[in-house]
Coordinates of C-alpha atoms in Angstrom, one line a residue:
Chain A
X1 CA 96.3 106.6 95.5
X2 CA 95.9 104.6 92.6
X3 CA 95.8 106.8 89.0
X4 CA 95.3 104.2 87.1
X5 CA 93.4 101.0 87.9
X6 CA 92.4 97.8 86.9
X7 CA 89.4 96.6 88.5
X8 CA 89.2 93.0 87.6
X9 CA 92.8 91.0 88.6
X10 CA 91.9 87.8 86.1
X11 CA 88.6 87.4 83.3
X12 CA 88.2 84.4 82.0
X13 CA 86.7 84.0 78.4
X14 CA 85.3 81.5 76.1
X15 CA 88.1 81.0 72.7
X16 CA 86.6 82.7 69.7
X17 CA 84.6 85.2 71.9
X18 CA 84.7 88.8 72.8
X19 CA 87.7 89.9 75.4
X20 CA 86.8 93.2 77.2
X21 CA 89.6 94.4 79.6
X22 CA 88.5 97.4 81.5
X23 CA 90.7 100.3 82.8
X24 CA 89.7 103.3 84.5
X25 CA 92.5 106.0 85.6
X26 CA 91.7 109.5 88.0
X27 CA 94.1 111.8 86.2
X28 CA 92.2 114.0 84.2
X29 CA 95.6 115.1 82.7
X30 CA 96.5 112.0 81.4
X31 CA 96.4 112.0 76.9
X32 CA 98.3 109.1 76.3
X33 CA 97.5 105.9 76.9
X34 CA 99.2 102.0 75.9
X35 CA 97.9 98.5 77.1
X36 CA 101.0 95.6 77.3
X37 CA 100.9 92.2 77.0
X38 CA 102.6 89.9 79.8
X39 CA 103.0 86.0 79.7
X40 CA 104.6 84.6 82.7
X41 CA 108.2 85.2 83.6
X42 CA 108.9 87.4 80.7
X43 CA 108.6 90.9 80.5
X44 CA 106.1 92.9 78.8
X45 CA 105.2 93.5 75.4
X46 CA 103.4 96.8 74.1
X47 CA 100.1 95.5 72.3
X48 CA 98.4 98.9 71.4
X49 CA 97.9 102.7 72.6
X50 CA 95.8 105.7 72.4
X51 CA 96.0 109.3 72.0
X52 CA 93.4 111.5 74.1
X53 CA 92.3 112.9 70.5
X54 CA 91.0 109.6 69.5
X55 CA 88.4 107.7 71.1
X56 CA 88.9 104.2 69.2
X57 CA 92.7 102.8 67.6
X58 CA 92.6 99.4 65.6
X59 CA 94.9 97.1 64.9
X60 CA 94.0 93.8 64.1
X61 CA 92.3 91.8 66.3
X62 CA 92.9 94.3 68.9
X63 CA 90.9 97.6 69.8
X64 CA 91.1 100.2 71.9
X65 CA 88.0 102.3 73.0
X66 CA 88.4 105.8 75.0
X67 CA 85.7 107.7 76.5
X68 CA 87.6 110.7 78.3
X69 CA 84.3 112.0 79.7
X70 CA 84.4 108.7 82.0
X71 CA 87.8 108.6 82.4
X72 CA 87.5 104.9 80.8
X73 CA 89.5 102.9 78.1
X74 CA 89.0 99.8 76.8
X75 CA 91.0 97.0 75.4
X76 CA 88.8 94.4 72.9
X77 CA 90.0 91.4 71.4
X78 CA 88.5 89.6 69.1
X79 CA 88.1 86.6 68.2
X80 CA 89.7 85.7 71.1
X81 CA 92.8 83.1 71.1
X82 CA 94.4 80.7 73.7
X83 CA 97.8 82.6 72.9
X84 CA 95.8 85.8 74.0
X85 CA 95.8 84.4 77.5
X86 CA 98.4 86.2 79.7
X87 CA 98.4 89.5 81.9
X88 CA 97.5 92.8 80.6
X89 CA 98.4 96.0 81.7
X90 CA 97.0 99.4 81.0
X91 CA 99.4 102.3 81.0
X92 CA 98.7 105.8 81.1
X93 CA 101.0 109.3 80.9
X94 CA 100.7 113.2 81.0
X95 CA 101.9 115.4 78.9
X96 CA 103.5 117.2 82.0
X97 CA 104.4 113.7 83.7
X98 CA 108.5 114.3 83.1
X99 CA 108.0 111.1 80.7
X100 CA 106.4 108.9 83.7
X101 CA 104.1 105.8 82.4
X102 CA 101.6 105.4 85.7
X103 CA 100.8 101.4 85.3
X104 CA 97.6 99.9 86.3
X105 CA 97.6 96.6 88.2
X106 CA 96.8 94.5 85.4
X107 CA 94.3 91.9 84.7
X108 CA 94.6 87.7 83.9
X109 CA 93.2 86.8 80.8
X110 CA 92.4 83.1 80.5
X111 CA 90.9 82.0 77.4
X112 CA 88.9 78.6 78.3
X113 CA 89.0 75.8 74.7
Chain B
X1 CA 118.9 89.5 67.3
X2 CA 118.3 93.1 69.0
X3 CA 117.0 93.5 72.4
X4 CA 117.4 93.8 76.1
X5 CA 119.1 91.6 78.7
X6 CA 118.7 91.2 81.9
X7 CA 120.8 89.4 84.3
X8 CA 120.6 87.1 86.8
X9 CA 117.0 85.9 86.1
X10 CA 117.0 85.0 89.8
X11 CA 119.1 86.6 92.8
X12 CA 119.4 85.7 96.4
X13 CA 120.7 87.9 98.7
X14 CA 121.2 88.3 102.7
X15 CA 120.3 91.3 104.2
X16 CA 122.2 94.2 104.5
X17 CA 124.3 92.8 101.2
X18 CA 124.2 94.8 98.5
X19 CA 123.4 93.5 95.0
X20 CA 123.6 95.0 91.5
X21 CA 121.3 94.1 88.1
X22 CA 122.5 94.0 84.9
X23 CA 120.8 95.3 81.7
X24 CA 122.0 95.2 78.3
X25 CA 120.3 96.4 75.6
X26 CA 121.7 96.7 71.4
X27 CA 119.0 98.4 70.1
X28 CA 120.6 101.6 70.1
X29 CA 117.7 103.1 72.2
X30 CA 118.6 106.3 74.0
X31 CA 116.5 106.0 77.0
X32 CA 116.6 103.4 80.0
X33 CA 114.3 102.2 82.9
X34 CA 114.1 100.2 86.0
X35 CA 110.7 99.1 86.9
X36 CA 109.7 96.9 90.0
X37 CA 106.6 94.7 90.0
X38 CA 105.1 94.0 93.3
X39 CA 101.9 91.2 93.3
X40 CA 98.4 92.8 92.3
X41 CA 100.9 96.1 91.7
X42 CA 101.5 97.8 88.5
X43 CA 105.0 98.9 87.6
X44 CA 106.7 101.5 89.8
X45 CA 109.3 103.5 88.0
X46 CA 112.8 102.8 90.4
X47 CA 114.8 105.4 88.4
X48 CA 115.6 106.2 84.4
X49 CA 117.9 107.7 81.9
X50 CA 117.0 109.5 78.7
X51 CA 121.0 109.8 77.9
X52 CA 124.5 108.6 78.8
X53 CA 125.9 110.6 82.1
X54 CA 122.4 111.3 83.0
X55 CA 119.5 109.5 85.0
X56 CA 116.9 110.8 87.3
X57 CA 114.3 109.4 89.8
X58 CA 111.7 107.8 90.1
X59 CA 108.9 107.4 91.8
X60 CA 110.4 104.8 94.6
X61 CA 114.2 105.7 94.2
X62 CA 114.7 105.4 97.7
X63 CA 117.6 102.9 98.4
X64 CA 118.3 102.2 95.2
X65 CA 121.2 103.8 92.9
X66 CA 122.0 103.3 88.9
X67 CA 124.8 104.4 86.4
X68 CA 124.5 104.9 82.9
X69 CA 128.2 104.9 81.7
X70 CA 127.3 103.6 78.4
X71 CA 124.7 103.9 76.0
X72 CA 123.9 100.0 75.8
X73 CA 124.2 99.4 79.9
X74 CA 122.0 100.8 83.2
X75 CA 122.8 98.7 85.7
X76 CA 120.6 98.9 88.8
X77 CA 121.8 97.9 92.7
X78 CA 119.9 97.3 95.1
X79 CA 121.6 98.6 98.3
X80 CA 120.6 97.2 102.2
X81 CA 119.2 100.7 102.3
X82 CA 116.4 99.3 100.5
X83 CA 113.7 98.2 103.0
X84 CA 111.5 95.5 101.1
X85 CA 113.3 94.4 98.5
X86 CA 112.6 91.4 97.8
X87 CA 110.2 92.0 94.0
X88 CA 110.6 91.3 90.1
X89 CA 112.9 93.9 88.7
X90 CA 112.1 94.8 85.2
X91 CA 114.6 97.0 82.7
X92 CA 113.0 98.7 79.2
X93 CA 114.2 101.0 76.7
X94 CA 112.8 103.4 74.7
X95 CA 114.0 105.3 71.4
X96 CA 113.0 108.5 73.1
X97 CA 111.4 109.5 76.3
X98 CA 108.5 106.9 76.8
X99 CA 106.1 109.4 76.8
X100 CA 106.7 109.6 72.7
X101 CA 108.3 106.4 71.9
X102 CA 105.0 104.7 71.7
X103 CA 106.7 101.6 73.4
X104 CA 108.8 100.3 75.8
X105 CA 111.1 97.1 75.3
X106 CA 111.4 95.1 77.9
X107 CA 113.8 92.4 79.3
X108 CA 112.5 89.5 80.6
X109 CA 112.8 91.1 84.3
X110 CA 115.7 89.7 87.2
X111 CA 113.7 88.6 90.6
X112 CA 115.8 89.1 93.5
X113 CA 114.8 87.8 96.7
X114 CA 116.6 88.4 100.1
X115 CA 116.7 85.8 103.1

């Protein structure tokens, strides 16, 4: 039973567009909440996260959007890059989860020239 | 330059063999992972530490076993307990419990594959 999941495996999106990266999770105990950043045959890199008492976090070109009542976040880039193309995971955690990330499946970003 | 090595990058292994992953990390972080990637997976949690002497399970601990002797090392094997394990092991660390730490460091992961 998948908490947390990541519907689309791979997006592909037009350089200097809009990225939306989608992640939906079941838990409704889950506050905490982190997206990483994965290029191939390295290990991932933490990108941006978000407390359950926010529903937005900024930084940069990079967004994050959380609607709790949907169980829903959101990861936006803009504009988007040809560096920005890699894997991205969406992590979530609750405050009784023993310290526990529960990982999404992640999702291919390809940014086309 | 601080961060966290993994090694070998690749491993082969026969079954029933037993095999153990290094991971090194100098950036005085107190708490330790073991992740495995599977394809279209997200990370499983194999086991972790928050401090020397200590470590506890996971989520899929089963036929796996780690020691944390030293702050800077976790090494991970993999024993012939471990039914599928052929995957991409990854190692992080954290300044505190992840939970808090607001991110994990990660190595750049040890794929092991058994014949």
């Amino acid at each position: 039973d998948q908490q947390v999941k990541q519907n689309s495996p791979s997006l592909s999106v037009q350089e200097g567009r809009i990225s939306i990266l989608n992640c939906d999770y079941t838990n409704s105990m889950f506050d905490y909440f982190l997206w990483y950043k994965k290029y191939p045959a390295e290990g991932p890199t933490f990108l941006i996260s978000i407390s359950s008492i926010k529903d937005k976090n900024e930084d940069g070109r990079f967004t994050v959007f959380l609607n709790k009542s949907a169980k829903h976040l959101s990861l936006h880039i803009v504009p988007s890059q040809p560096g920005d193309s890699a894997v991205y995971f969406c992590a979530a955690s609750a405050f009784d989860s023993n310290y526990q990330l529960i990982w999404g499946a992640g999702t291919k970003l390809i940014i086309k020239p | 330059d601080g961060g966290i090595t993994q090694s070998p990058k690749y491993l082969f292994r026969k079954e029933g063999q037993n095999v153990t992953l290094s991971c090194e990390q100098n950036l005085n972080h107190d708490a330790m992972y073991w992740y495995r990637q599977d394809p279209g997976q997200g990370l499983r949690l194999i086991y972790y530490s928050q401090i020397v002497n200590d470590f506890q399970k996971g989520d899929i601990a089963e036929g796996y076993s780690v020691s944390r002797e030293k702050k800077e090392s976790f090494p991970l094997t993999v024993t012939s307990a471990q039914k599928n394990p052929t995957a991409f092991y990854l190692c992080a660390s954290s300044l505190k419990g992840q939970r808090w730490a607001g991110e994990l460091f990660f190595g750049e992961g040890s794929r092991l594959t058994v014949l």
